[in-house]
Coordinates of C-alpha atoms in Angstrom, one line a residue:
Chain A
M1 CA 0.0 0.0 0.0
V2 CA 1.2 3.4 -0.9
D3 CA 0.6 5.9 1.8
D4 CA 2.0 9.2 3.3
G5 CA 4.5 7.7 5.7
G6 CA 8.1 8.4 5.2
Q7 CA 7.7 11.2 2.6
L8 CA 9.5 14.4 2.8
Y9 CA 6.7 16.9 3.4
T10 CA 8.3 20.1 4.3
I11 CA 10.8 22.3 2.5
E12 CA 12.2 23.2 5.9
G13 CA 13.7 19.7 6.0
I14 CA 15.5 20.3 2.7
S15 CA 16.7 23.8 3.7
A16 CA 18.0 22.5 7.1
G17 CA 19.9 19.8 5.2
I18 CA 21.4 22.4 2.8
L19 CA 22.2 24.7 5.8
M20 CA 24.1 21.9 7.6
L21 CA 26.1 21.1 4.4
V22 CA 26.9 24.8 3.8
T23 CA 27.9 25.2 7.5
A24 CA 30.2 22.2 7.3
Y25 CA 31.7 23.4 4.1
L26 CA 32.4 26.9 5.4
V27 CA 33.9 25.6 8.7
I28 CA 36.2 23.1 6.9
S29 CA 37.3 25.5 4.2
S30 CA 37.9 28.5 6.5
T31 CA 41.5 29.4 7.2
T32 CA 42.7 28.1 10.5
V33 CA 45.8 29.6 12.1
L34 CA 47.6 27.0 14.1
T35 CA 49.7 28.2 17.0
P36 CA 52.9 26.2 17.2
Q37 CA 54.1 25.4 20.6
D38 CA 56.9 27.4 22.1
V39 CA 59.0 24.3 22.7
H40 CA 59.7 23.8 19.0
I41 CA 61.3 27.2 18.8
T42 CA 63.6 26.4 21.8
D43 CA 64.5 23.2 20.0
V44 CA 65.5 25.1 16.9
Q45 CA 67.7 27.5 18.9
L46 CA 69.4 24.6 20.7
E47 CA 69.9 22.7 17.5
Q48 CA 71.4 25.7 15.7
L49 CA 73.8 26.3 18.6
G50 CA 74.9 22.7 18.7
N51 CA 75.5 22.6 15.0
D52 CA 77.4 25.9 15.2
A53 CA 79.6 24.6 18.0
L54 CA 80.4 21.4 16.1
A55 CA 81.1 23.4 12.9
M56 CA 83.5 25.7 14.7
L57 CA 85.3 22.8 16.4
D58 CA 85.7 21.3 13.0
T59 CA 87.4 24.3 11.6
R60 CA 91.2 24.2 11.3
D61 CA 93.1 27.1 12.9
Y62 CA 95.8 27.2 10.4
Y63 CA 96.1 26.1 6.8
D64 CA 98.9 23.6 7.5
D65 CA 97.1 21.9 10.4
P66 CA 96.6 18.3 9.5
R67 CA 93.3 18.0 11.4
S68 CA 90.6 20.2 12.8
P69 CA 90.4 20.2 16.6
L70 CA 87.3 18.0 16.4
Q71 CA 89.0 15.5 14.1
E72 CA 92.0 15.5 16.5
Y73 CA 89.8 14.8 19.5
I74 CA 88.0 11.9 17.8
F75 CA 91.2 10.5 16.2
Q76 CA 93.2 10.5 19.4
N77 CA 90.3 9.3 21.6
D78 CA 92.2 9.4 24.8
T79 CA 91.2 10.9 28.2
I80 CA 92.9 14.2 27.6
N81 CA 91.4 14.7 24.2
K82 CA 87.9 13.8 25.5
E83 CA 88.4 16.4 28.2
Y84 CA 89.5 19.0 25.5
F85 CA 86.3 18.1 23.6
A86 CA 84.1 18.5 26.6
E87 CA 85.8 21.7 27.7
N88 CA 85.6 23.4 24.3
F89 CA 82.1 22.2 23.4
T90 CA 80.9 23.5 26.8
L91 CA 82.8 26.8 26.2
Y92 CA 81.2 27.3 22.8
C93 CA 77.7 26.3 23.9
N94 CA 77.4 27.9 27.3
S95 CA 79.2 31.2 26.7
T96 CA 76.9 34.2 26.4
T97 CA 77.7 37.8 25.7
N98 CA 76.8 38.5 29.3
A99 CA 79.8 39.0 31.6
V100 CA 78.6 36.8 34.4
K101 CA 75.7 34.7 33.1
K102 CA 76.4 31.4 31.5
D103 CA 74.0 29.0 29.9
K104 CA 73.4 25.6 31.5
L105 CA 73.5 23.2 28.6
R106 CA 74.6 19.6 29.1
F107 CA 75.5 17.0 26.5
N108 CA 76.9 13.6 25.8
A109 CA 78.4 12.4 22.5
T110 CA 78.2 9.2 20.6
I111 CA 80.0 8.0 17.5
H112 CA 78.2 5.9 14.9
Y113 CA 80.1 4.0 12.3
I114 CA 79.6 1.2 9.8
N115 CA 81.5 -1.8 11.2
S116 CA 83.4 -4.5 9.4
M117 CA 80.1 -6.5 9.1
N118 CA 78.5 -3.6 7.3
K119 CA 76.2 -2.9 10.2
V120 CA 75.9 0.4 12.1
S121 CA 77.7 0.3 15.5
S122 CA 77.8 2.9 18.2
Y123 CA 80.5 3.9 20.6
V124 CA 79.9 6.2 23.5
Y125 CA 82.6 8.9 23.0
Y126 CA 81.8 11.2 25.9
K127 CA 79.5 10.7 28.9
P128 CA 80.0 13.1 31.8
D129 CA 80.5 11.6 35.2
D130 CA 78.7 14.1 37.3
Y131 CA 75.3 14.1 35.5
D132 CA 73.3 11.8 33.2
Y133 CA 70.5 12.1 30.8
Y134 CA 67.1 11.5 32.4
R135 CA 64.7 12.0 29.5
E136 CA 64.9 15.8 29.6
N137 CA 63.7 17.7 26.5
A138 CA 66.8 17.3 24.3
V139 CA 67.9 17.8 20.7
K140 CA 70.4 15.8 18.6
V141 CA 73.0 17.4 16.5
S142 CA 75.4 15.5 14.3
R143 CA 78.4 16.0 12.0
W144 CA 80.3 13.7 9.7
I145 CA 83.9 13.4 10.6
Y146 CA 86.6 12.1 8.3
L147 CA 89.4 10.2 9.9
E148 CA 92.5 9.5 7.9
K149 CA 94.4 6.3 8.1
G150 CA 96.3 5.5 11.3
P151 CA 95.5 3.6 14.4
L152 CA 92.3 4.5 16.1
N153 CA 93.0 4.1 19.8
D154 CA 90.5 2.6 22.2
Y155 CA 87.8 2.1 19.6
P156 CA 86.1 -1.2 19.2
S157 CA 88.1 -3.4 16.9
D158 CA 85.3 -3.6 14.3
I159 CA 85.6 0.1 13.5
R160 CA 88.0 -0.7 10.6
T161 CA 87.9 -3.3 7.9
G162 CA 91.7 -3.0 7.3
P163 CA 94.2 -1.6 9.7
N164 CA 95.0 1.5 7.6
D165 CA 91.7 2.4 6.0
P166 CA 90.4 6.0 6.3
K167 CA 87.1 6.1 8.1
M168 CA 84.0 8.3 8.0
V169 CA 82.2 8.4 11.3
L170 CA 79.1 10.3 12.5
M171 CA 79.4 12.2 15.7
E172 CA 76.1 12.7 17.4
V173 CA 75.7 15.0 20.3
L174 CA 72.7 15.0 22.6
L175 CA 72.1 18.4 24.0
W176 CA 69.7 19.5 26.7
R177 CA 69.2 22.3 29.2
A178 CA 69.8 21.5 32.8
Chain B
M1 CA -8.1 9.0 -3.9
K2 CA -6.4 9.9 -0.7
G3 CA -3.0 8.9 -2.1
K4 CA -3.4 11.2 -5.1
R5 CA -4.2 14.2 -2.9
S6 CA -0.6 14.7 -1.8
W7 CA 0.3 15.7 -5.4
F8 CA -1.9 18.8 -5.2
L9 CA -0.7 22.1 -3.8
N10 CA -1.8 22.8 -0.3
E11 CA -0.7 25.0 2.6
E12 CA 1.5 22.4 4.3
G13 CA 5.2 22.5 4.0
Q14 CA 5.4 26.1 2.7
L15 CA 8.3 28.3 3.5
S16 CA 7.0 30.8 6.0
I17 CA 8.2 34.4 6.1
D18 CA 9.4 33.8 9.7
F19 CA 11.7 31.2 8.5
I20 CA 13.2 33.4 5.7
I21 CA 13.8 36.2 8.2
G22 CA 15.3 33.9 10.8
F23 CA 17.5 32.1 8.2
T24 CA 18.7 35.5 6.8
I25 CA 19.7 36.7 10.2
F26 CA 21.4 33.5 11.0
M27 CA 23.4 33.4 7.7
V28 CA 24.5 37.1 8.0
A29 CA 25.7 36.4 11.6
F30 CA 27.4 33.2 10.5
I31 CA 29.2 34.9 7.6
I32 CA 30.4 37.7 9.9
V33 CA 31.7 35.2 12.4
A34 CA 33.3 33.0 9.8
T35 CA 35.2 36.0 8.3
M36 CA 36.3 37.2 11.7
M37 CA 37.5 33.8 12.8
S38 CA 41.0 34.0 11.4
G39 CA 41.4 37.5 13.0
I40 CA 40.4 36.2 16.4
L41 CA 42.9 33.4 16.2
I42 CA 45.8 35.7 15.2
S43 CA 45.6 37.5 18.5
L44 CA 46.1 34.1 20.2
Q45 CA 49.4 33.6 18.4
S46 CA 52.4 34.2 20.7
R47 CA 54.3 37.3 19.8
T48 CA 57.6 35.8 20.8
I49 CA 57.3 33.2 18.1
D50 CA 57.4 35.9 15.5
Y51 CA 60.2 37.6 17.3
D52 CA 62.2 34.4 17.4
A53 CA 61.7 33.9 13.7
V54 CA 63.0 37.4 12.9
A55 CA 66.0 36.9 15.3
Y56 CA 66.9 33.6 13.6
R57 CA 66.6 35.1 10.2
T58 CA 68.7 38.0 11.1
S59 CA 71.4 35.8 12.6
V60 CA 71.5 33.6 9.4
M61 CA 71.9 36.7 7.2
L62 CA 74.6 38.1 9.4
I63 CA 76.8 35.1 9.8
E64 CA 76.1 32.9 6.8
D65 CA 76.1 35.6 4.2
P66 CA 78.9 38.0 3.1
G67 CA 76.4 40.8 2.2
E68 CA 75.9 42.5 -1.0
P69 CA 78.3 43.5 -2.4
W70 CA 80.4 40.8 -0.8
N71 CA 83.1 43.3 0.1
W72 CA 80.8 46.0 1.2
H73 CA 83.2 47.0 4.1
L74 CA 85.4 48.6 1.4
L75 CA 82.7 51.1 0.4
N76 CA 83.2 54.6 1.6
R77 CA 80.0 54.4 3.6
P78 CA 79.6 58.0 4.7
Y79 CA 79.1 59.0 1.1
Q80 CA 75.7 58.6 -0.3
E81 CA 77.0 57.5 -3.8
D82 CA 78.9 54.6 -2.2
R83 CA 76.3 53.8 0.3
D84 CA 73.8 53.2 -2.4
F85 CA 75.8 50.2 -3.5
L86 CA 75.3 48.5 -0.1
K87 CA 72.3 46.3 -0.5
R88 CA 72.6 43.8 2.3
L89 CA 74.6 43.5 5.5
G90 CA 76.4 40.3 6.1
L91 CA 79.5 39.5 8.1
S92 CA 80.9 36.2 6.7
I93 CA 84.0 36.1 4.6
S94 CA 82.3 34.4 1.7
R95 CA 79.2 32.5 0.8
L96 CA 81.1 29.3 1.1
S97 CA 82.2 29.8 4.7
P98 CA 79.2 30.2 7.0
G99 CA 80.1 31.2 10.5
L100 CA 83.5 32.5 9.6
L101 CA 83.4 36.3 9.9
Q102 CA 85.6 39.1 8.5
Q103 CA 87.0 41.3 11.2
Q104 CA 86.6 44.5 9.1
K105 CA 82.9 43.7 8.4
V106 CA 82.4 43.1 12.1
D107 CA 84.0 46.5 12.9
A108 CA 82.1 48.3 10.2
F109 CA 78.8 46.7 11.2
F110 CA 79.0 47.6 14.9
D111 CA 80.3 51.2 14.1
N112 CA 77.2 53.3 13.9
S113 CA 78.7 56.4 15.5
S114 CA 76.6 59.3 14.4
A115 CA 78.4 61.6 12.0
P116 CA 77.1 65.1 11.0
G117 CA 75.9 65.0 7.4
F118 CA 77.2 62.3 5.2
S119 CA 80.9 63.1 5.1
G120 CA 82.1 63.2 8.7
G121 CA 82.8 59.7 9.7
W122 CA 82.8 56.0 8.9
S123 CA 79.4 54.8 10.0
L124 CA 76.2 53.1 9.3
R125 CA 73.1 54.8 10.6
Y126 CA 71.0 53.2 13.3
P127 CA 68.2 52.2 12.8
E128 CA 67.6 53.0 9.1
D129 CA 70.5 51.1 7.6
Y130 CA 70.0 48.0 9.8
K131 CA 66.2 48.1 9.1
Y132 CA 66.4 48.2 5.4
R133 CA 69.6 46.3 4.8
L134 CA 69.3 43.6 7.4
L135 CA 65.7 43.3 8.7
Y136 CA 63.9 44.2 5.5
T137 CA 60.8 45.3 7.2
D138 CA 58.7 48.4 8.0
Y139 CA 57.5 46.8 11.2
P140 CA 59.1 48.8 14.0
Y141 CA 61.2 46.0 15.5
S142 CA 63.9 46.9 18.0
L143 CA 67.2 45.1 17.6
N144 CA 70.0 44.4 19.9
I145 CA 73.0 42.5 18.6
T146 CA 76.0 41.6 20.8
L147 CA 79.3 40.0 19.8
R148 CA 81.8 38.8 22.4
K149 CA 85.0 37.0 21.8
I150 CA 85.2 33.8 23.8
D151 CA 88.4 35.0 25.5
K152 CA 86.3 38.1 26.6
S153 CA 88.8 40.5 25.1
T154 CA 86.2 42.3 23.0
Q155 CA 82.6 43.1 23.4
L156 CA 80.7 44.9 20.6
N157 CA 77.1 46.1 21.0
L158 CA 74.5 47.4 18.6
G159 CA 71.1 48.9 19.5
P160 CA 69.3 49.8 22.7
E161 CA 69.2 47.8 25.9
L162 CA 66.5 45.3 26.2
P163 CA 63.7 46.8 28.3
L164 CA 62.9 45.1 31.6
N165 CA 60.1 42.4 31.4
Q166 CA 60.0 42.7 27.6
K167 CA 59.2 39.6 25.6
F168 CA 61.8 39.1 22.9
G169 CA 63.0 36.8 20.2
Y170 CA 66.5 35.4 20.8
V171 CA 69.1 33.4 19.1
R172 CA 72.7 32.6 19.9
R173 CA 75.4 31.6 17.4
V174 CA 79.0 30.5 17.6
V175 CA 81.3 32.1 15.1
K176 CA 85.0 32.5 14.3
I177 CA 86.6 35.7 13.2
K178 CA 89.5 35.8 10.7
Q179 CA 92.5 37.7 11.9
T180 CA 94.7 40.2 10.0
P181 CA 97.5 38.7 7.9
N182 CA 100.9 39.7 9.1
M183 CA 104.6 39.2 8.4
T184 CA 107.9 40.0 10.1
V185 CA 110.8 41.4 8.1
N186 CA 114.3 41.4 9.5
L187 CA 116.6 44.1 8.3
L188 CA 120.3 43.2 7.7
D189 CA 123.1 44.3 9.8
P190 CA 124.9 47.3 8.2
S191 CA 128.1 45.2 8.0
V192 CA 126.5 42.8 5.4
A193 CA 123.9 45.2 3.9
S194 CA 124.5 47.0 0.6
D195 CA 121.3 48.8 -0.2
P196 CA 119.3 51.6 1.5
S197 CA 115.9 50.4 0.3
L198 CA 113.5 47.8 1.6
M199 CA 111.3 46.4 -1.2
I200 CA 108.4 44.2 -0.4
L201 CA 106.8 42.3 -3.3
M202 CA 103.2 41.2 -3.1
N203 CA 102.2 38.8 -5.8
F204 CA 98.5 38.6 -5.7
T205 CA 98.4 35.6 -8.0
K206 CA 100.3 33.5 -5.5
L207 CA 98.4 34.9 -2.5
Y208 CA 95.0 34.2 -4.1
S209 CA 96.0 30.7 -5.1
R210 CA 94.7 29.2 -1.9
T211 CA 91.0 28.3 -2.3
S212 CA 89.7 28.5 1.3
P213 CA 89.1 32.2 2.1
L214 CA 89.7 31.5 5.8
Y215 CA 93.4 30.7 5.1
R216 CA 93.9 33.0 2.2
I217 CA 95.7 36.3 2.4
E218 CA 93.5 38.8 0.5
P219 CA 95.3 42.1 0.1
M220 CA 92.3 43.6 -1.9
N221 CA 89.9 42.8 1.0
E222 CA 91.7 43.0 4.3
P223 CA 94.4 45.0 6.0
I224 CA 98.0 43.7 6.2
L225 CA 100.5 44.3 9.0
I226 CA 104.2 44.1 8.4
K227 CA 106.6 44.3 11.3
V228 CA 110.1 45.4 10.4
Q229 CA 112.6 44.5 13.1
N230 CA 116.3 44.4 13.6
V231 CA 116.3 48.1 12.7
P232 CA 119.7 49.8 13.2
A233 CA 118.2 52.8 15.2
P234 CA 118.4 55.7 15.0
I235 CA 117.4 55.6 11.4
T236 CA 115.3 57.8 9.1
I237 CA 112.7 56.6 6.6
E238 CA 113.3 59.0 3.7
E239 CA 110.4 58.0 1.6
L240 CA 107.6 55.4 1.3
L241 CA 106.4 54.6 -2.2
Y242 CA 104.3 51.9 -3.8
D243 CA 104.2 50.6 -7.3
R244 CA 101.8 48.6 -9.3
I245 CA 103.5 46.5 -11.9
V246 CA 101.3 46.8 -14.9
F247 CA 103.5 44.8 -17.3
E248 CA 107.0 43.4 -17.2
G249 CA 109.5 46.2 -16.5
S250 CA 107.0 48.9 -16.0
A251 CA 106.6 50.6 -12.6
Y252 CA 105.1 53.8 -11.2
N253 CA 106.4 55.5 -8.1
N254 CA 103.3 56.4 -6.2
T255 CA 103.1 58.2 -2.9
P256 CA 100.3 56.6 -0.8
P257 CA 97.2 58.8 -0.3
V258 CA 97.2 61.1 2.7
S259 CA 94.0 59.8 4.2
Y260 CA 92.4 56.4 4.7
P261 CA 92.8 53.9 3.0
T262 CA 96.5 54.2 2.7
I263 CA 99.9 52.7 3.6
W264 CA 101.3 54.1 6.8
V265 CA 104.0 53.5 9.4
S266 CA 103.6 53.3 13.1
K267 CA 106.4 53.4 15.6
D268 CA 107.2 52.0 19.0
G269 CA 104.6 53.4 21.4
G270 CA 101.9 53.9 18.7
D271 CA 103.2 57.1 17.2
I272 CA 102.4 57.5 13.5
C273 CA 104.7 58.8 10.8
T274 CA 102.5 61.6 9.4
S275 CA 105.1 62.7 6.8
F276 CA 108.4 61.6 5.4
P277 CA 111.3 61.7 6.2
C278 CA 110.4 60.1 9.5
D279 CA 112.8 59.2 12.3
I280 CA 112.8 55.8 13.9
T281 CA 114.4 55.5 17.3
S282 CA 113.6 51.9 18.4
D283 CA 114.7 48.7 16.7
F284 CA 111.3 47.9 15.1
F285 CA 108.4 49.6 13.4
Y286 CA 105.2 48.6 11.6
I287 CA 104.0 49.1 8.1
H288 CA 100.2 49.1 7.9
I289 CA 98.3 48.5 4.7
D290 CA 94.6 49.5 5.1
E291 CA 91.9 47.4 3.7
G292 CA 90.6 49.0 0.6
M293 CA 94.1 50.4 -0.3
F294 CA 94.1 47.9 -3.2
R295 CA 90.5 48.2 -4.0
P296 CA 89.4 45.5 -6.4
A297 CA 88.1 46.5 -9.8
S298 CA 84.7 45.1 -8.8
I299 CA 84.2 47.9 -6.3
P300 CA 83.2 51.1 -7.9
F301 CA 85.3 54.3 -7.7
E302 CA 88.9 53.9 -8.4
G303 CA 89.1 50.1 -8.1
R304 CA 92.2 49.2 -10.2
Y305 CA 93.5 45.9 -8.8
N306 CA 92.6 42.3 -9.5
E307 CA 93.7 38.9 -8.4
D308 CA 96.7 38.9 -10.7
S309 CA 98.1 42.3 -9.8
Q310 CA 101.6 42.7 -8.4
V311 CA 102.5 45.4 -6.0
I312 CA 105.8 46.6 -4.6
I313 CA 106.1 48.6 -1.5
K314 CA 109.4 50.6 -1.2
L315 CA 110.9 52.2 1.8
Y316 CA 114.1 54.3 1.4
F317 CA 116.3 54.7 4.5
N318 CA 119.3 56.9 5.2
K319 CA 121.4 53.8 5.9
I320 CA 122.1 50.6 4.1
V321 CA 119.7 47.9 5.5
T322 CA 119.1 45.2 2.8
D323 CA 121.0 43.4 0.1
G324 CA 118.7 45.1 -2.5
S325 CA 116.6 42.0 -3.3
F326 CA 112.9 41.8 -3.0
T327 CA 111.3 40.6 0.2
D328 CA 108.5 38.4 -0.8
F329 CA 105.2 38.7 1.0
G330 CA 104.0 35.2 0.5
Y331 CA 102.9 32.2 2.4
T332 CA 106.4 31.1 3.5
A333 CA 107.0 34.4 5.4
A334 CA 103.5 35.8 6.1
A335 CA 100.9 34.2 8.3
I336 CA 97.3 34.6 9.5
T337 CA 96.8 34.2 13.2
A338 CA 94.3 31.5 14.2
P339 CA 90.7 32.7 13.9
E340 CA 89.2 33.8 17.1
P341 CA 86.0 32.2 18.4
A342 CA 83.2 34.5 19.4
I343 CA 79.5 34.4 20.5
L344 CA 76.9 36.4 18.6
E345 CA 73.5 37.1 20.2
V346 CA 70.5 38.6 18.5
R347 CA 67.6 40.0 20.4
V348 CA 64.5 41.3 18.6
W349 CA 61.4 42.8 20.2

């Protein structure tokens, strides 16, 4: 039986439907300005500073210098050179133009390399004794370092395929504010 | 028949005038709200984020770009004609050496001492020049840029102090500043010397053969300091001349200009030889060659030198001090001191 049930009687129904569609369309297509969170900006500042510090450490002082300071620290890999690295990296990162105020950045450094089995290995290059990383908001900065041939002291033995191969390693510094 | 009745017009389901009015009011209100929406959200945006972006951009332009022209520090900035050539401020030595700054650009950048008119001093004007050649904006930002050498020997400052409790954009960069090339010349003992003139040869072709600008001596771009020691004092410098060798065998005897940029002599204690003859009473003195003395041809106004020029600097004494041969100003004798690390901070509000 055909009857009146289920029919669309009123034009209000149609207009309400169109109204909802138009509303939805306007809301979706309207420009939304998203406010980025402040923390990202701080990250950029920290990352830039870390990259600057690594770049400056990796700049030779004189034309005849065989290695940049950073290459020297990584190549020698002994206590005294690790101390130089920590000292200079701290100096570059924590110095400000204020006479008394210093920044409080902390860091540790890891070296990544392709080992003799063609897998990526890591070696903790520098880890401070007096503090550790406890999931603070941190950034990672890295720099490729070329090491010419010669013995690489105190590194894991799989760092080289042959005893006198030059090696490219990636130094990664984790940087955070205390 | 009841089923067919629904096909005829009747009064049910018609659009009432109330509805039209209500709908119109709603739509107008809705459109107004929708167009205002983005404006409402903008005020929610944190101002410091914008400031941070400007501070970052400014630092990038300053330390990763040499400016336009790339040797703008040689321009005679107090003169409008020269100033018009300066399009962009940047401090790095070259485009290929980000973070490595030229000392002369640093000095020029931070020197905004006010000079009456456009001819009194060597300066940029704050804030106009920094606004239109660095910030590129009409928005009234305030700017404070500080540079401090890591050994704390120098601190340079530009712009007003940051007001208390002011929100500001900030960025800190680590840089290295290239130092002045220098050389030491030893004069001969009168018992073995045969000639009263000291001739220093600068072969630009050899000097410019190094590719990295950080380790390259650039006589057309930076000052040069020559220390002359083992001087048999008292002695008199009769004359100071310089030559540009244009072709084999040709030479001009030129007196250096009286004012900057020029070649000049300073004595023990900092006294300057203002004219020649000039008496030297200690066993050393310095020859200074100002940056811009050998202006490259790419810089307008009197630029005559290029990377293949050869220059001779001659000093005539009243005693015999050399064997008459050229003293070569080259990489075996001359050196550039290690670049000095420094911290650069930019604050924008």
